[in-house]
mmCIF file with all atom_site columns, C-alpha atoms in Angstrom:
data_model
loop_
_atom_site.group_PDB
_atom_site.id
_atom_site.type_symbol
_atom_site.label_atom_id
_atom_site.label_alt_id
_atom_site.label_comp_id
_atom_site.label_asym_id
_atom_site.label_entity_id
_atom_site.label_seq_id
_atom_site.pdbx_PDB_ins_code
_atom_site.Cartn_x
_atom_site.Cartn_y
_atom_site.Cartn_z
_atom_site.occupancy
_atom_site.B_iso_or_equiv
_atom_site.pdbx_formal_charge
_atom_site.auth_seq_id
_atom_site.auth_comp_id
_atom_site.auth_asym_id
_atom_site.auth_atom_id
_atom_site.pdbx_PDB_model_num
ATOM 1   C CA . UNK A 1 1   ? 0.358   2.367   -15.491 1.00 0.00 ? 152 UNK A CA 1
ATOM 2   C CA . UNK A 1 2   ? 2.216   0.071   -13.652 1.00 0.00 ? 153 UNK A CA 1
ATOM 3   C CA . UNK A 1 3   ? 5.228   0.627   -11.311 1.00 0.00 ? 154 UNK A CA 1
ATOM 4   C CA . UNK A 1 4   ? 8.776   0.122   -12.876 1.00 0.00 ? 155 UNK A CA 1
ATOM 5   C CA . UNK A 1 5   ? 10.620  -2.400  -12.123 1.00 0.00 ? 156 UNK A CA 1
ATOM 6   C CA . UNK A 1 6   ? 13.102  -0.586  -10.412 1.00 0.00 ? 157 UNK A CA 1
ATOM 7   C CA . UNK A 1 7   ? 11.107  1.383   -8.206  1.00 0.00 ? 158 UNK A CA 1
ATOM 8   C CA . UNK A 1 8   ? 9.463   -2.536  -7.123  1.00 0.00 ? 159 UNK A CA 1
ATOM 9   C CA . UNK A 1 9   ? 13.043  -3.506  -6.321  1.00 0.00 ? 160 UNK A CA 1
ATOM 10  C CA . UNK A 1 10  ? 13.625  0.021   -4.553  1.00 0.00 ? 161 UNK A CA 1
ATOM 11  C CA . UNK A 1 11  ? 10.293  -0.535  -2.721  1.00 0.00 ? 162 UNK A CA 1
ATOM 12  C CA . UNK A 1 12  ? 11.360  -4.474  -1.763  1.00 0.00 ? 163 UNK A CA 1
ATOM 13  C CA . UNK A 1 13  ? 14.522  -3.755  -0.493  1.00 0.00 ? 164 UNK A CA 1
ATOM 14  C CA . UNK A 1 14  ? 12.875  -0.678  2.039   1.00 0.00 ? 165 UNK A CA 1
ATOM 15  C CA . UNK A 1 15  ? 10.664  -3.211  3.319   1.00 0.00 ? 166 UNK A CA 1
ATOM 16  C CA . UNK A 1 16  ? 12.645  -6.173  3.857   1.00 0.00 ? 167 UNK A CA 1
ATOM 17  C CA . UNK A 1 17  ? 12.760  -6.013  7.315   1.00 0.00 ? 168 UNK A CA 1
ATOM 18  C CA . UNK A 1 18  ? 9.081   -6.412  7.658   1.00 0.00 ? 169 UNK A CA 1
ATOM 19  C CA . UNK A 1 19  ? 9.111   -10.081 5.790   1.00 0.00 ? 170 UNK A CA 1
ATOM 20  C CA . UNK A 1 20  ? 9.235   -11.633 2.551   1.00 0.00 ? 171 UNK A CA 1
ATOM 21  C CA . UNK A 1 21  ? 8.251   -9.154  0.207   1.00 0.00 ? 172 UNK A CA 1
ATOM 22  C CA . UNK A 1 22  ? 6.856   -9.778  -3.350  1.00 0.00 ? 173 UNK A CA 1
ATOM 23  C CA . UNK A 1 23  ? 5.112   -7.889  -6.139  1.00 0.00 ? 174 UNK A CA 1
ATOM 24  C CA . UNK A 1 24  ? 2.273   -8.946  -8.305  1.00 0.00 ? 175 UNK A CA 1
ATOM 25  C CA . UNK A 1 25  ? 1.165   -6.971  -11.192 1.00 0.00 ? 176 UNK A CA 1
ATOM 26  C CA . UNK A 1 26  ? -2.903  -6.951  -11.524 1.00 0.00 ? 177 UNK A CA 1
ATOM 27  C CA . UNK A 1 27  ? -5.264  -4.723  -12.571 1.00 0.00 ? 178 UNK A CA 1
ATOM 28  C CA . UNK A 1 28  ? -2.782  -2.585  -14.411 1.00 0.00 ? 179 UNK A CA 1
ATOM 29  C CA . UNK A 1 29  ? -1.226  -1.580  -10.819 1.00 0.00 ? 180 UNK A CA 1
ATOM 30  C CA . UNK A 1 30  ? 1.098   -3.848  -8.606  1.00 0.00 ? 181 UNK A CA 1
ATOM 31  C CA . UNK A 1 31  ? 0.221   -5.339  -5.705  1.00 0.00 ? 182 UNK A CA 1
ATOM 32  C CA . UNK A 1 32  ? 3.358   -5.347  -2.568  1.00 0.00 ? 183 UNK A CA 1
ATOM 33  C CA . UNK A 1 33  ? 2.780   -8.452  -0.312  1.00 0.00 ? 184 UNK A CA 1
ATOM 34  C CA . UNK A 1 34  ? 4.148   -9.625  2.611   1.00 0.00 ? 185 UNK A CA 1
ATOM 35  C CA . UNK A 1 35  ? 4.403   -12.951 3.369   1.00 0.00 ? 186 UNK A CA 1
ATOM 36  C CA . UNK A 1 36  ? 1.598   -13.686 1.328   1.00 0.00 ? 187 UNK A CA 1
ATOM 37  C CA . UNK A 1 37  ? -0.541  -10.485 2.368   1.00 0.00 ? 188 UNK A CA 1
ATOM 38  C CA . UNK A 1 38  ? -1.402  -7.395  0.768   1.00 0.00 ? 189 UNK A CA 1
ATOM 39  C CA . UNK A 1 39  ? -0.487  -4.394  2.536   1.00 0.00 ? 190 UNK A CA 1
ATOM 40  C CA . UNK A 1 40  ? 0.096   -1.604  -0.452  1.00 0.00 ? 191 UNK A CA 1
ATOM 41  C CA . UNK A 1 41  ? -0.038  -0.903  -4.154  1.00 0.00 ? 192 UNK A CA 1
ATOM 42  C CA . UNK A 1 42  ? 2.355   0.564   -6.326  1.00 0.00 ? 193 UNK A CA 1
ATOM 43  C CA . UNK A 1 43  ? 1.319   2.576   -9.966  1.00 0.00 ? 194 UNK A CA 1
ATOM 44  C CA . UNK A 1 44  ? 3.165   4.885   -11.759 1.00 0.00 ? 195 UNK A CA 1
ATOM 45  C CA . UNK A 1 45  ? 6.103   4.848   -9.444  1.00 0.00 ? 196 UNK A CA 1
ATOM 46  C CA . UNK A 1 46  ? 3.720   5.877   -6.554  1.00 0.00 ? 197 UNK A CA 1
ATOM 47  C CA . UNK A 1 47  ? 3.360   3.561   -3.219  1.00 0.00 ? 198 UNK A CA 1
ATOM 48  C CA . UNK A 1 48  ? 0.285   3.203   -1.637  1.00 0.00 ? 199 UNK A CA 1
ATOM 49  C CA . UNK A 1 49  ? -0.478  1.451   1.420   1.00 0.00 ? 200 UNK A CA 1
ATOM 50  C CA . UNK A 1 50  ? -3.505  -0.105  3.110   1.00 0.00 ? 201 UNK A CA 1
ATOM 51  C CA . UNK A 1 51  ? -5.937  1.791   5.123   1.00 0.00 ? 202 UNK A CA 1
ATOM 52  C CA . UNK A 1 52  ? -8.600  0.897   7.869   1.00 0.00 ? 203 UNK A CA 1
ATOM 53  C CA . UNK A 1 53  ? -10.480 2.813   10.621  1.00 0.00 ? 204 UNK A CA 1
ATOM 54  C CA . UNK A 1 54  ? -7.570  1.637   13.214  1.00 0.00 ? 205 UNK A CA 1
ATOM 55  C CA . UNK A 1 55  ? -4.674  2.702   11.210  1.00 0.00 ? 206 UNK A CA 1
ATOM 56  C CA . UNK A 1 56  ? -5.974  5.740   9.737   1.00 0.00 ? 207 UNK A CA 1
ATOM 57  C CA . UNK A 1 57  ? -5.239  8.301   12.332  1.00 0.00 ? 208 UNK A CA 1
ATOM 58  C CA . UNK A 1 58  ? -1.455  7.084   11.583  1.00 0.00 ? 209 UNK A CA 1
ATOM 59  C CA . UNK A 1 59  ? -1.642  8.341   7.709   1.00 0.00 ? 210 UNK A CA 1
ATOM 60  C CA . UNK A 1 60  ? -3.385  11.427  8.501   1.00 0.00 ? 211 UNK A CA 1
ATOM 61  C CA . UNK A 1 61  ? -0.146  12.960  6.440   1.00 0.00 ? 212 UNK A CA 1
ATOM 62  C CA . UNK A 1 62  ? -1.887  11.252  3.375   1.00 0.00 ? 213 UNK A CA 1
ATOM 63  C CA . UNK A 1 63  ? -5.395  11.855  3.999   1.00 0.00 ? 214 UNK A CA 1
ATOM 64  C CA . UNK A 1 64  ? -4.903  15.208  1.360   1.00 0.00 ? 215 UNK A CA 1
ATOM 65  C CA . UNK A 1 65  ? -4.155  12.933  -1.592  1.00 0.00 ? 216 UNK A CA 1
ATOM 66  C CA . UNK A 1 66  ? -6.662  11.262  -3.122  1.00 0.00 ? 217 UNK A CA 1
ATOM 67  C CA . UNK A 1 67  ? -6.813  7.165   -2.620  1.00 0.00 ? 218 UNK A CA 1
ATOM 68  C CA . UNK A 1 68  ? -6.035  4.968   -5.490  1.00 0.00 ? 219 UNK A CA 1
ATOM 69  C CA . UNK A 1 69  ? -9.154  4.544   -7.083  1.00 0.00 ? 220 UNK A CA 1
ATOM 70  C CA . UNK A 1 70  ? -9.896  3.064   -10.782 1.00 0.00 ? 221 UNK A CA 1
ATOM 71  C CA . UNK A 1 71  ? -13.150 3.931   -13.162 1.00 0.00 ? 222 UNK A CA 1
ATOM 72  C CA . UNK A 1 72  ? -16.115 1.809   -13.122 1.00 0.00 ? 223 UNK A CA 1
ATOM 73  C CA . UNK A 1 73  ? -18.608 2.491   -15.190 1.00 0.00 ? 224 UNK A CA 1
ATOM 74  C CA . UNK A 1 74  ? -17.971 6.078   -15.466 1.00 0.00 ? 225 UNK A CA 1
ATOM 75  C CA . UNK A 1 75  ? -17.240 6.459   -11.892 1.00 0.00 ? 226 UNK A CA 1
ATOM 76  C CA . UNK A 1 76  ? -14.510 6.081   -9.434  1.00 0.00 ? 227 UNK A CA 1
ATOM 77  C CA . UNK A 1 77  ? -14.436 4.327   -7.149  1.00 0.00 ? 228 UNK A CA 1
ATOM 78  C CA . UNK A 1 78  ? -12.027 4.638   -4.294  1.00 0.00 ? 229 UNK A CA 1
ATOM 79  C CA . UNK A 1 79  ? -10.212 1.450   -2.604  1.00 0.00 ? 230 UNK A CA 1
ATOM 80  C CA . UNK A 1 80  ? -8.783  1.339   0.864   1.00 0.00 ? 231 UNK A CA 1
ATOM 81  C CA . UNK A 1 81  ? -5.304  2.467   -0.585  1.00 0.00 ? 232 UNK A CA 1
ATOM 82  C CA . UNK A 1 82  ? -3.580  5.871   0.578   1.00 0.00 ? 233 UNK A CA 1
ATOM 83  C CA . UNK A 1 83  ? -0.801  7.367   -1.083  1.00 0.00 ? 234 UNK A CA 1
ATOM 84  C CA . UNK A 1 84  ? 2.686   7.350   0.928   1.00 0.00 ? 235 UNK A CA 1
ATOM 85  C CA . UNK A 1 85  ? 3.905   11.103  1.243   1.00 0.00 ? 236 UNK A CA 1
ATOM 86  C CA . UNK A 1 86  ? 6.940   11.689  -0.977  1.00 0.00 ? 237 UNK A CA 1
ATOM 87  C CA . UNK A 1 87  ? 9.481   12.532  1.553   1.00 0.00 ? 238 UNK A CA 1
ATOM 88  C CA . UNK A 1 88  ? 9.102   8.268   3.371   1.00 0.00 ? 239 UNK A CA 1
ATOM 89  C CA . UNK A 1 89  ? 11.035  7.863   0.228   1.00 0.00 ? 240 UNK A CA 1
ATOM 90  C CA . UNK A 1 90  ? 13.611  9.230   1.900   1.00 0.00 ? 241 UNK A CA 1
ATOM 91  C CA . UNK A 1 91  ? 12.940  8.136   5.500   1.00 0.00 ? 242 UNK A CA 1
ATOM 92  C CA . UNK A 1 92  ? 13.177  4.967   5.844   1.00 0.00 ? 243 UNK A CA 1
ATOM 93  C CA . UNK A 1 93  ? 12.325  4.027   9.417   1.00 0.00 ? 244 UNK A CA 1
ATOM 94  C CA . UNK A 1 94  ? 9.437   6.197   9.172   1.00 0.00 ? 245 UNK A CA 1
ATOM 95  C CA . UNK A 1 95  ? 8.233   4.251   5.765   1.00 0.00 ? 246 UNK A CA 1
ATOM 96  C CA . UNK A 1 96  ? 8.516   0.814   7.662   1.00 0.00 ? 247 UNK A CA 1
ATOM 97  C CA . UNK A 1 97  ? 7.048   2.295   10.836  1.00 0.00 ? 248 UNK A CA 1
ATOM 98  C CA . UNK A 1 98  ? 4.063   3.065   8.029   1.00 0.00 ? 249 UNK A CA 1
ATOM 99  C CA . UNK A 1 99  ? 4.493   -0.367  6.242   1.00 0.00 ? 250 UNK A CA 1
ATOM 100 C CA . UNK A 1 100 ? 4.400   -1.972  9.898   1.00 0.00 ? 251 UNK A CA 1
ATOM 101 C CA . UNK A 1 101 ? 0.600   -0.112  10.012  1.00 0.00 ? 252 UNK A CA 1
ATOM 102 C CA . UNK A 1 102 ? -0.030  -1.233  6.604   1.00 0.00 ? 253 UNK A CA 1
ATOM 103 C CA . UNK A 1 103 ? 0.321   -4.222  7.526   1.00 0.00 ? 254 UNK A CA 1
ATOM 104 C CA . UNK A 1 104 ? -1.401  -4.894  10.635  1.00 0.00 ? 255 UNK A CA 1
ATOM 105 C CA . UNK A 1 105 ? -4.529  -3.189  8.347   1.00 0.00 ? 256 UNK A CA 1
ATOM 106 C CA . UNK A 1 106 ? -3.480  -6.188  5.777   1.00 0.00 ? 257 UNK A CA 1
ATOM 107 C CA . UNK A 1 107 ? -4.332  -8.867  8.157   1.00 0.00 ? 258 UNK A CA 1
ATOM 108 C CA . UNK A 1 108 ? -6.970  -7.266  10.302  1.00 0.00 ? 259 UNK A CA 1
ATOM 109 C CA . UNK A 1 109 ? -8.563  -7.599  6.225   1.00 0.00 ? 260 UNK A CA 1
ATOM 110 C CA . UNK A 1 110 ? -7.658  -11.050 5.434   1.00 0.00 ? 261 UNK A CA 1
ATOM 111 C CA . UNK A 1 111 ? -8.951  -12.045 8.913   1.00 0.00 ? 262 UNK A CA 1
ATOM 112 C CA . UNK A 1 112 ? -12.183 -10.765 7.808   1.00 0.00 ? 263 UNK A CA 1
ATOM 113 C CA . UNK A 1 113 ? -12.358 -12.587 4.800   1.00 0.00 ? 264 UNK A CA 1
ATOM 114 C CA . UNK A 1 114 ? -11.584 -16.215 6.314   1.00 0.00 ? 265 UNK A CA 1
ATOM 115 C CA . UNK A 1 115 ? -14.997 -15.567 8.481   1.00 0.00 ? 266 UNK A CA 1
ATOM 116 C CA . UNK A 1 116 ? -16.570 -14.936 5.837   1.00 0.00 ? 267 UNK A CA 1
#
């Protein structure tokens, strides 16, 4: 299920400070960019933000939730995605110090794909 629309704006205005942040429904989630990158997800009211092997000691917190993952085939498979603890809701310069990681993980990715 998708994120509501007011969560999106909730989640937009939090990060705001990092760039220009949009949403983009696909896949039945929504994707949160910034300035044109991908650095989180957002489905049923739940933010998730992007994960690689530099950033990952940083959401350690989240490591106990399970990644957003969707079914193919019969199985799941799990995408680079970890869900943002509850209580960054209501921490805001800790959620953009976590967006800010996000981030960085979001063009370390798309830096990848050019060479490609």
């Amino acid at each position: 299920m998708d994120a509501s629309d007011s969560f999106g704006e909730f989640v937009r205005e939090q990060l705001a400070p990092l760039g220009r942040v949009t949403m983009r429904r696909m896949f039945g989630k929504t994707g949160v960019f910034c300035d044109g990158v991908m650095l989180g997800m957002m489905t049923d009211n739940t933010l998730y933000f992007r994960v690689d092997d530099q950033n990952r000691a940083t959401f350690k917190e989240a490591a106990s939730s399970p990644p957003l993952n969707y079914k193919k085939k019969g199985e799941s498979i799990d995408l680079a995605f970890w869900r943002v603890p509850e209580r960054l809701i209501h921490e805001p310069d800790e959620l953009l110090d976590w967006a800010r990681a996000a981030l960085a993980a979001a063009h370390r990715v798309a830096t990848k794909r050019k060479r490609k």
